[in-house]
């Protein structure tokens, strides 16, 4: 069967300039500004967008190793965009709200920056992905379901799901989740 067309959100605020790699501030009305580290390929953009969510006590630099150096450079060579947000200190013990709560602020910030990328760059709407490690893997799994209207696939390293999203949280239930889930062994609890 044919899958539904990806539905990329429309930005609600003023978009940061995505013309070069670097740090940007993302402003979603009603939320505190969040910083994101954005890497983009040189030349024309029509490559994948990869959101990377890091683990507890880590930072955005984890994206390079979590994606893998060769894969990271391949994504950029394809004209892709890699996005890693700094976490909201208000998220609690873990860097991402959806690890232990129903708060979707992190996803709303991702929606905003994706919408900005759609406006400024020629991103490939059918190749929007999420990856994460540990707490980031838990968050990426939530993103797979809660943003199924645009997420093509997810890779979760030592992640999982502590609580499933309700039917009201899954915007495209007819769009199957494509996922690679890796775990650390029999001692993992999640």
C-alpha atoms as an extended CHARMM CRD file, in Angstrom:
* protein
*
       190  EXT
         1         1  UNK       CA              0.0000000000        0.0000000000        0.0000000000  PROA      1               0.0000000000
         2         2  UNK       CA              1.0300000000        3.5750000000       -0.5830000000  PROA      2               0.0000000000
         3         3  UNK       CA              2.1770000000        5.4760000000        2.4690000000  PROA      3               0.0000000000
         4         4  UNK       CA              0.7280000000        8.9040000000        3.2030000000  PROA      4               0.0000000000
         5         5  UNK       CA              2.6870000000       11.9140000000        1.9710000000  PROA      5               0.0000000000
         6         6  UNK       CA              4.8970000000       13.3930000000        4.7100000000  PROA      6               0.0000000000
         7         7  UNK       CA              3.3600000000       16.4250000000        6.3880000000  PROA      7               0.0000000000
         8         8  UNK       CA              6.0670000000       18.8930000000        7.4340000000  PROA      8               0.0000000000
         9         9  UNK       CA              5.0010000000       21.4750000000       10.0270000000  PROA      9               0.0000000000
        10        10  UNK       CA              4.7870000000       25.1680000000        9.2510000000  PROA      10              0.0000000000
        11        11  UNK       CA              6.9390000000       27.3680000000       11.5020000000  PROA      11              0.0000000000
        12        12  UNK       CA              5.0580000000       29.4810000000       14.0290000000  PROA      12              0.0000000000
        13        13  UNK       CA              7.8620000000       31.9290000000       14.8520000000  PROA      13              0.0000000000
        14        14  UNK       CA             10.7970000000       33.6590000000       13.2120000000  PROA      14              0.0000000000
        15        15  UNK       CA             13.1610000000       31.1570000000       11.6250000000  PROA      15              0.0000000000
        16        16  UNK       CA             16.8970000000       31.1590000000       12.2630000000  PROA      16              0.0000000000
        17        17  UNK       CA             19.2310000000       31.3830000000        9.2710000000  PROA      17              0.0000000000
        18        18  UNK       CA             20.1220000000       27.8480000000        8.1190000000  PROA      18              0.0000000000
        19        19  UNK       CA             22.4650000000       28.8680000000        5.3070000000  PROA      19              0.0000000000
        20        20  UNK       CA             25.5720000000       27.4980000000        7.0750000000  PROA      20              0.0000000000
        21        21  UNK       CA             26.5290000000       24.9780000000        9.7310000000  PROA      21              0.0000000000
        22        22  UNK       CA             26.6530000000       26.2510000000       13.2970000000  PROA      22              0.0000000000
        23        23  UNK       CA             24.5580000000       27.0860000000       16.3290000000  PROA      23              0.0000000000
        24        24  UNK       CA             21.0650000000       28.5280000000       15.9460000000  PROA      24              0.0000000000
        25        25  UNK       CA             18.4160000000       29.6890000000       18.3960000000  PROA      25              0.0000000000
        26        26  UNK       CA             14.9830000000       28.1880000000       17.8380000000  PROA      26              0.0000000000
        27        27  UNK       CA             12.0340000000       30.1700000000       19.1120000000  PROA      27              0.0000000000
        28        28  UNK       CA              8.6330000000       28.5560000000       19.4350000000  PROA      28              0.0000000000
        29        29  UNK       CA              5.8760000000       30.8320000000       20.7440000000  PROA      29              0.0000000000
        30        30  UNK       CA              5.1660000000       29.9420000000       24.3700000000  PROA      30              0.0000000000
        31        31  UNK       CA              8.4640000000       28.0920000000       24.9380000000  PROA      31              0.0000000000
        32        32  UNK       CA             11.9090000000       29.2970000000       26.0340000000  PROA      32              0.0000000000
        33        33  UNK       CA             14.4160000000       29.6670000000       23.1780000000  PROA      33              0.0000000000
        34        34  UNK       CA             16.4420000000       26.5110000000       22.5300000000  PROA      34              0.0000000000
        35        35  UNK       CA             19.8370000000       26.1810000000       20.8930000000  PROA      35              0.0000000000
        36        36  UNK       CA             20.4830000000       23.6300000000       18.2080000000  PROA      36              0.0000000000
        37        37  UNK       CA             23.7100000000       22.5740000000       16.5710000000  PROA      37              0.0000000000
        38        38  UNK       CA             23.0270000000       22.2900000000       12.8480000000  PROA      38              0.0000000000
        39        39  UNK       CA             25.3600000000       20.7370000000       10.3260000000  PROA      39              0.0000000000
        40        40  UNK       CA             24.4780000000       21.1200000000        6.6590000000  PROA      40              0.0000000000
        41        41  UNK       CA             26.0220000000       19.9360000000        3.4560000000  PROA      41              0.0000000000
        42        42  UNK       CA             27.7340000000       22.2530000000        1.0420000000  PROA      42              0.0000000000
        43        43  UNK       CA             25.9860000000       23.2280000000       -2.1480000000  PROA      43              0.0000000000
        44        44  UNK       CA             22.3820000000       22.4550000000       -3.0120000000  PROA      44              0.0000000000
        45        45  UNK       CA             20.2950000000       20.7720000000       -0.3520000000  PROA      45              0.0000000000
        46        46  UNK       CA             17.9730000000       17.9180000000       -1.2500000000  PROA      46              0.0000000000
        47        47  UNK       CA             19.1750000000       15.3500000000        1.1660000000  PROA      47              0.0000000000
        48        48  UNK       CA             17.9290000000       13.7630000000        4.3490000000  PROA      48              0.0000000000
        49        49  UNK       CA             17.2610000000       15.5170000000        7.6330000000  PROA      49              0.0000000000
        50        50  UNK       CA             18.5190000000       13.6310000000       10.6900000000  PROA      50              0.0000000000
        51        51  UNK       CA             17.5570000000       14.6350000000       14.2260000000  PROA      51              0.0000000000
        52        52  UNK       CA             20.0180000000       13.2960000000       16.8100000000  PROA      52              0.0000000000
        53        53  UNK       CA             19.0050000000       13.0770000000       20.4980000000  PROA      53              0.0000000000
        54        54  UNK       CA             21.9240000000       12.5110000000       22.8790000000  PROA      54              0.0000000000
        55        55  UNK       CA             22.0520000000       10.4940000000       26.0880000000  PROA      55              0.0000000000
        56        56  UNK       CA             22.0710000000       11.6970000000       29.6880000000  PROA      56              0.0000000000
        57        57  UNK       CA             25.1970000000       13.6740000000       30.6530000000  PROA      57              0.0000000000
        58        58  UNK       CA             26.2180000000       14.0690000000       27.0100000000  PROA      58              0.0000000000
        59        59  UNK       CA             25.9500000000       16.9090000000       24.4930000000  PROA      59              0.0000000000
        60        60  UNK       CA             25.3290000000       17.6530000000       20.8300000000  PROA      60              0.0000000000
        61        61  UNK       CA             28.8240000000       16.4770000000       19.8260000000  PROA      61              0.0000000000
        62        62  UNK       CA             27.5860000000       12.9260000000       20.4400000000  PROA      62              0.0000000000
        63        63  UNK       CA             25.8290000000       13.1680000000       17.0710000000  PROA      63              0.0000000000
        64        64  UNK       CA             29.1230000000       12.6740000000       15.2260000000  PROA      64              0.0000000000
        65        65  UNK       CA             29.8770000000        9.4030000000       17.0230000000  PROA      65              0.0000000000
        66        66  UNK       CA             26.2720000000        8.2410000000       17.3740000000  PROA      66              0.0000000000
        67        67  UNK       CA             25.6520000000        8.5510000000       13.6550000000  PROA      67              0.0000000000
        68        68  UNK       CA             29.1710000000        7.3520000000       12.8870000000  PROA      68              0.0000000000
        69        69  UNK       CA             31.8810000000        9.5000000000       11.2690000000  PROA      69              0.0000000000
        70        70  UNK       CA             31.5110000000        7.9830000000        7.7860000000  PROA      70              0.0000000000
        71        71  UNK       CA             27.6950000000        8.1240000000        7.8690000000  PROA      71              0.0000000000
        72        72  UNK       CA             27.7840000000       11.6670000000        9.2420000000  PROA      72              0.0000000000
        73        73  UNK       CA             29.9200000000       12.8530000000        6.3290000000  PROA      73              0.0000000000
        74        74  UNK       CA             27.8580000000       10.8440000000        3.8030000000  PROA      74              0.0000000000
        75        75  UNK       CA             24.6780000000       12.6020000000        4.9730000000  PROA      75              0.0000000000
        76        76  UNK       CA             26.3140000000       15.9860000000        4.4960000000  PROA      76              0.0000000000
        77        77  UNK       CA             27.7560000000       14.9580000000        1.1170000000  PROA      77              0.0000000000
        78        78  UNK       CA             24.2110000000       14.0690000000        0.0020000000  PROA      78              0.0000000000
        79        79  UNK       CA             23.1380000000       17.6180000000        0.7650000000  PROA      79              0.0000000000
        80        80  UNK       CA             21.6620000000       16.6050000000        4.0970000000  PROA      80              0.0000000000
        81        81  UNK       CA             21.0380000000       18.3550000000        7.3660000000  PROA      81              0.0000000000
        82        82  UNK       CA             21.8850000000       17.0120000000       10.8480000000  PROA      82              0.0000000000
        83        83  UNK       CA             20.2530000000       18.6420000000       13.8600000000  PROA      83              0.0000000000
        84        84  UNK       CA             21.0940000000       18.1150000000       17.5440000000  PROA      84              0.0000000000
        85        85  UNK       CA             19.3360000000       20.2190000000       20.1850000000  PROA      85              0.0000000000
        86        86  UNK       CA             20.6500000000       21.2500000000       23.5570000000  PROA      86              0.0000000000
        87        87  UNK       CA             18.2950000000       19.8830000000       26.1850000000  PROA      87              0.0000000000
        88        88  UNK       CA             15.8980000000       21.9370000000       28.2650000000  PROA      88              0.0000000000
        89        89  UNK       CA             17.2020000000       22.0170000000       31.8660000000  PROA      89              0.0000000000
        90        90  UNK       CA             13.5490000000       21.9050000000       32.9600000000  PROA      90              0.0000000000
        91        91  UNK       CA             13.1850000000       18.3720000000       31.5680000000  PROA      91              0.0000000000
        92        92  UNK       CA             14.2910000000       16.8690000000       34.8860000000  PROA      92              0.0000000000
        93        93  UNK       CA             16.8030000000       14.0760000000       35.5010000000  PROA      93              0.0000000000
        94        94  UNK       CA             16.9360000000       13.1540000000       31.8230000000  PROA      94              0.0000000000
        95        95  UNK       CA             17.6580000000       15.5310000000       28.9580000000  PROA      95              0.0000000000
        96        96  UNK       CA             14.3770000000       15.0100000000       27.0690000000  PROA      96              0.0000000000
        97        97  UNK       CA             10.8660000000       15.5710000000       28.3910000000  PROA      97              0.0000000000
        98        98  UNK       CA              9.2810000000       12.4830000000       26.8180000000  PROA      98              0.0000000000
        99        99  UNK       CA             11.5770000000       10.1230000000       28.7000000000  PROA      99              0.0000000000
       100       100  UNK       CA              9.5350000000       10.4930000000       31.8960000000  PROA      100             0.0000000000
       101       101  UNK       CA              6.5710000000       12.7350000000       31.0170000000  PROA      101             0.0000000000
       102       102  UNK       CA              3.9870000000       13.4920000000       28.3560000000  PROA      102             0.0000000000
       103       103  UNK       CA              5.4490000000       16.9580000000       27.6760000000  PROA      103             0.0000000000
       104       104  UNK       CA              6.1680000000       17.3220000000       23.9510000000  PROA      104             0.0000000000
       105       105  UNK       CA              8.1710000000       20.5930000000       24.1150000000  PROA      105             0.0000000000
       106       106  UNK       CA             11.2380000000       18.9370000000       22.5450000000  PROA      106             0.0000000000
       107       107  UNK       CA              9.1550000000       17.7430000000       19.6020000000  PROA      107             0.0000000000
       108       108  UNK       CA              7.5670000000       21.1600000000       19.1840000000  PROA      108             0.0000000000
       109       109  UNK       CA             11.0560000000       22.6640000000       18.8950000000  PROA      109             0.0000000000
       110       110  UNK       CA             11.9880000000       19.9730000000       16.3370000000  PROA      110             0.0000000000
       111       111  UNK       CA              8.7900000000       20.7340000000       14.3890000000  PROA      111             0.0000000000
       112       112  UNK       CA              9.7050000000       24.4030000000       14.2930000000  PROA      112             0.0000000000
       113       113  UNK       CA             13.2390000000       23.8860000000       13.0140000000  PROA      113             0.0000000000
       114       114  UNK       CA             12.0820000000       21.3060000000       10.4590000000  PROA      114             0.0000000000
       115       115  UNK       CA              9.4830000000       23.7670000000        9.1870000000  PROA      115             0.0000000000
       116       116  UNK       CA             12.1990000000       26.4130000000        8.8920000000  PROA      116             0.0000000000
       117       117  UNK       CA             14.4290000000       23.9920000000        6.9690000000  PROA      117             0.0000000000
       118       118  UNK       CA             11.5210000000       23.2530000000        4.6440000000  PROA      118             0.0000000000
       119       119  UNK       CA             11.0770000000       26.9660000000        3.9450000000  PROA      119             0.0000000000
       120       120  UNK       CA             14.7580000000       27.8110000000        3.4590000000  PROA      120             0.0000000000
       121       121  UNK       CA             16.2340000000       24.6330000000        1.9860000000  PROA      121             0.0000000000
       122       122  UNK       CA             15.1080000000       21.9810000000       -0.4390000000  PROA      122             0.0000000000
       123       123  UNK       CA             14.9990000000       19.1220000000        2.0740000000  PROA      123             0.0000000000
       124       124  UNK       CA             13.7960000000       15.6700000000        1.0490000000  PROA      124             0.0000000000
       125       125  UNK       CA             10.4970000000       15.2920000000        2.9240000000  PROA      125             0.0000000000
       126       126  UNK       CA             10.5980000000       11.5230000000        2.4810000000  PROA      126             0.0000000000
       127       127  UNK       CA             13.9480000000       11.1960000000        4.2750000000  PROA      127             0.0000000000
       128       128  UNK       CA             13.4000000000       12.7550000000        7.6960000000  PROA      128             0.0000000000
       129       129  UNK       CA             14.8960000000       10.5470000000       10.3900000000  PROA      129             0.0000000000
       130       130  UNK       CA             15.6060000000       10.4810000000       14.1300000000  PROA      130             0.0000000000
       131       131  UNK       CA             18.3790000000        8.7660000000       16.0500000000  PROA      131             0.0000000000
       132       132  UNK       CA             19.2300000000        8.6680000000       19.7190000000  PROA      132             0.0000000000
       133       133  UNK       CA             21.2780000000        6.9810000000       22.4050000000  PROA      133             0.0000000000
       134       134  UNK       CA             20.0310000000        5.9500000000       25.8740000000  PROA      134             0.0000000000
       135       135  UNK       CA             17.6600000000        8.7390000000       27.0080000000  PROA      135             0.0000000000
       136       136  UNK       CA             17.9580000000       10.0510000000       23.4540000000  PROA      136             0.0000000000
       137       137  UNK       CA             16.9560000000        6.6030000000       22.1820000000  PROA      137             0.0000000000
       138       138  UNK       CA             13.8670000000        6.6750000000       24.4090000000  PROA      138             0.0000000000
       139       139  UNK       CA             13.0340000000       10.1120000000       23.0300000000  PROA      139             0.0000000000
       140       140  UNK       CA             13.6620000000        9.1030000000       19.4020000000  PROA      140             0.0000000000
       141       141  UNK       CA             11.2330000000        6.1820000000       19.8590000000  PROA      141             0.0000000000
       142       142  UNK       CA              8.5670000000        8.5800000000       21.1240000000  PROA      142             0.0000000000
       143       143  UNK       CA              9.2780000000       10.8310000000       18.1350000000  PROA      143             0.0000000000
       144       144  UNK       CA              8.7130000000        7.9020000000       15.7640000000  PROA      144             0.0000000000
       145       145  UNK       CA              5.1300000000        7.5210000000       16.9590000000  PROA      145             0.0000000000
       146       146  UNK       CA              4.2470000000       11.1070000000       17.8490000000  PROA      146             0.0000000000
       147       147  UNK       CA              5.6370000000       12.5440000000       14.5980000000  PROA      147             0.0000000000
       148       148  UNK       CA              4.7170000000        9.6990000000       12.2820000000  PROA      148             0.0000000000
       149       149  UNK       CA              3.3050000000       12.2700000000        9.8490000000  PROA      149             0.0000000000
       150       150  UNK       CA              6.8830000000       13.1150000000        8.8190000000  PROA      150             0.0000000000
       151       151  UNK       CA              9.3930000000       10.6760000000       10.3830000000  PROA      151             0.0000000000
       152       152  UNK       CA             10.5610000000        8.0650000000        7.8590000000  PROA      152             0.0000000000
       153       153  UNK       CA             12.6880000000        5.9970000000       10.2530000000  PROA      153             0.0000000000
       154       154  UNK       CA             14.2900000000        5.8820000000       13.6740000000  PROA      154             0.0000000000
       155       155  UNK       CA             17.4260000000        4.2960000000       15.1100000000  PROA      155             0.0000000000
       156       156  UNK       CA             17.3890000000        3.7880000000       18.8720000000  PROA      156             0.0000000000
       157       157  UNK       CA             20.5760000000        2.7360000000       20.6900000000  PROA      157             0.0000000000
       158       158  UNK       CA             19.8520000000        1.4140000000       24.1970000000  PROA      158             0.0000000000
       159       159  UNK       CA             16.5140000000        3.1730000000       24.1090000000  PROA      159             0.0000000000
       160       160  UNK       CA             13.0470000000        1.6960000000       24.0610000000  PROA      160             0.0000000000
       161       161  UNK       CA              9.7830000000        3.0260000000       25.4170000000  PROA      161             0.0000000000
       162       162  UNK       CA              8.8180000000        3.5040000000       29.0470000000  PROA      162             0.0000000000
       163       163  UNK       CA              5.1980000000        4.3070000000       28.2240000000  PROA      163             0.0000000000
       164       164  UNK       CA              3.3600000000        4.1320000000       24.9040000000  PROA      164             0.0000000000
       165       165  UNK       CA              1.7700000000        7.2330000000       23.4330000000  PROA      165             0.0000000000
       166       166  UNK       CA             -2.0090000000        7.2110000000       23.3750000000  PROA      166             0.0000000000
       167       167  UNK       CA             -3.9510000000        7.0520000000       20.1020000000  PROA      167             0.0000000000
       168       168  UNK       CA             -4.5510000000       10.8090000000       20.3360000000  PROA      168             0.0000000000
       169       169  UNK       CA             -0.7540000000       11.3560000000       20.2820000000  PROA      169             0.0000000000
       170       170  UNK       CA             -0.1380000000        9.4780000000       17.0240000000  PROA      170             0.0000000000
       171       171  UNK       CA             -1.0360000000       11.7910000000       14.1340000000  PROA      171             0.0000000000
       172       172  UNK       CA             -0.6250000000        9.2540000000       11.3040000000  PROA      172             0.0000000000
       173       173  UNK       CA             -1.5730000000        5.8100000000       12.6650000000  PROA      173             0.0000000000
       174       174  UNK       CA             -1.6990000000        4.4350000000        9.1010000000  PROA      174             0.0000000000
       175       175  UNK       CA              2.0170000000        5.2040000000        8.6550000000  PROA      175             0.0000000000
       176       176  UNK       CA              4.0750000000        2.2980000000       10.0300000000  PROA      176             0.0000000000
       177       177  UNK       CA              7.1230000000        3.0240000000       12.1530000000  PROA      177             0.0000000000
       178       178  UNK       CA             10.3930000000        1.9350000000       10.5620000000  PROA      178             0.0000000000
       179       179  UNK       CA             12.9330000000        1.3620000000       13.2940000000  PROA      179             0.0000000000
       180       180  UNK       CA             16.2420000000       -0.2280000000       14.1340000000  PROA      180             0.0000000000
       181       181  UNK       CA             16.4260000000       -0.7820000000       17.8890000000  PROA      181             0.0000000000
       182       182  UNK       CA             19.6950000000       -1.8530000000       19.4810000000  PROA      182             0.0000000000
       183       183  UNK       CA             20.1250000000       -2.8200000000       23.1210000000  PROA      183             0.0000000000
       184       184  UNK       CA             22.9640000000       -3.5310000000       25.4940000000  PROA      184             0.0000000000
       185       185  UNK       CA             21.9840000000       -7.0150000000       26.6490000000  PROA      185             0.0000000000
       186       186  UNK       CA             19.9940000000       -8.8830000000       29.2640000000  PROA      186             0.0000000000
       187       187  UNK       CA             20.7290000000       -6.3020000000       31.9870000000  PROA      187             0.0000000000
       188       188  UNK       CA             18.8170000000       -3.5420000000       30.1850000000  PROA      188             0.0000000000
       189       189  UNK       CA             15.5310000000       -2.7090000000       31.9040000000  PROA      189             0.0000000000
       190       190  UNK       CA             13.9030000000       -0.5370000000       29.2190000000  PROA      190             0.0000000000
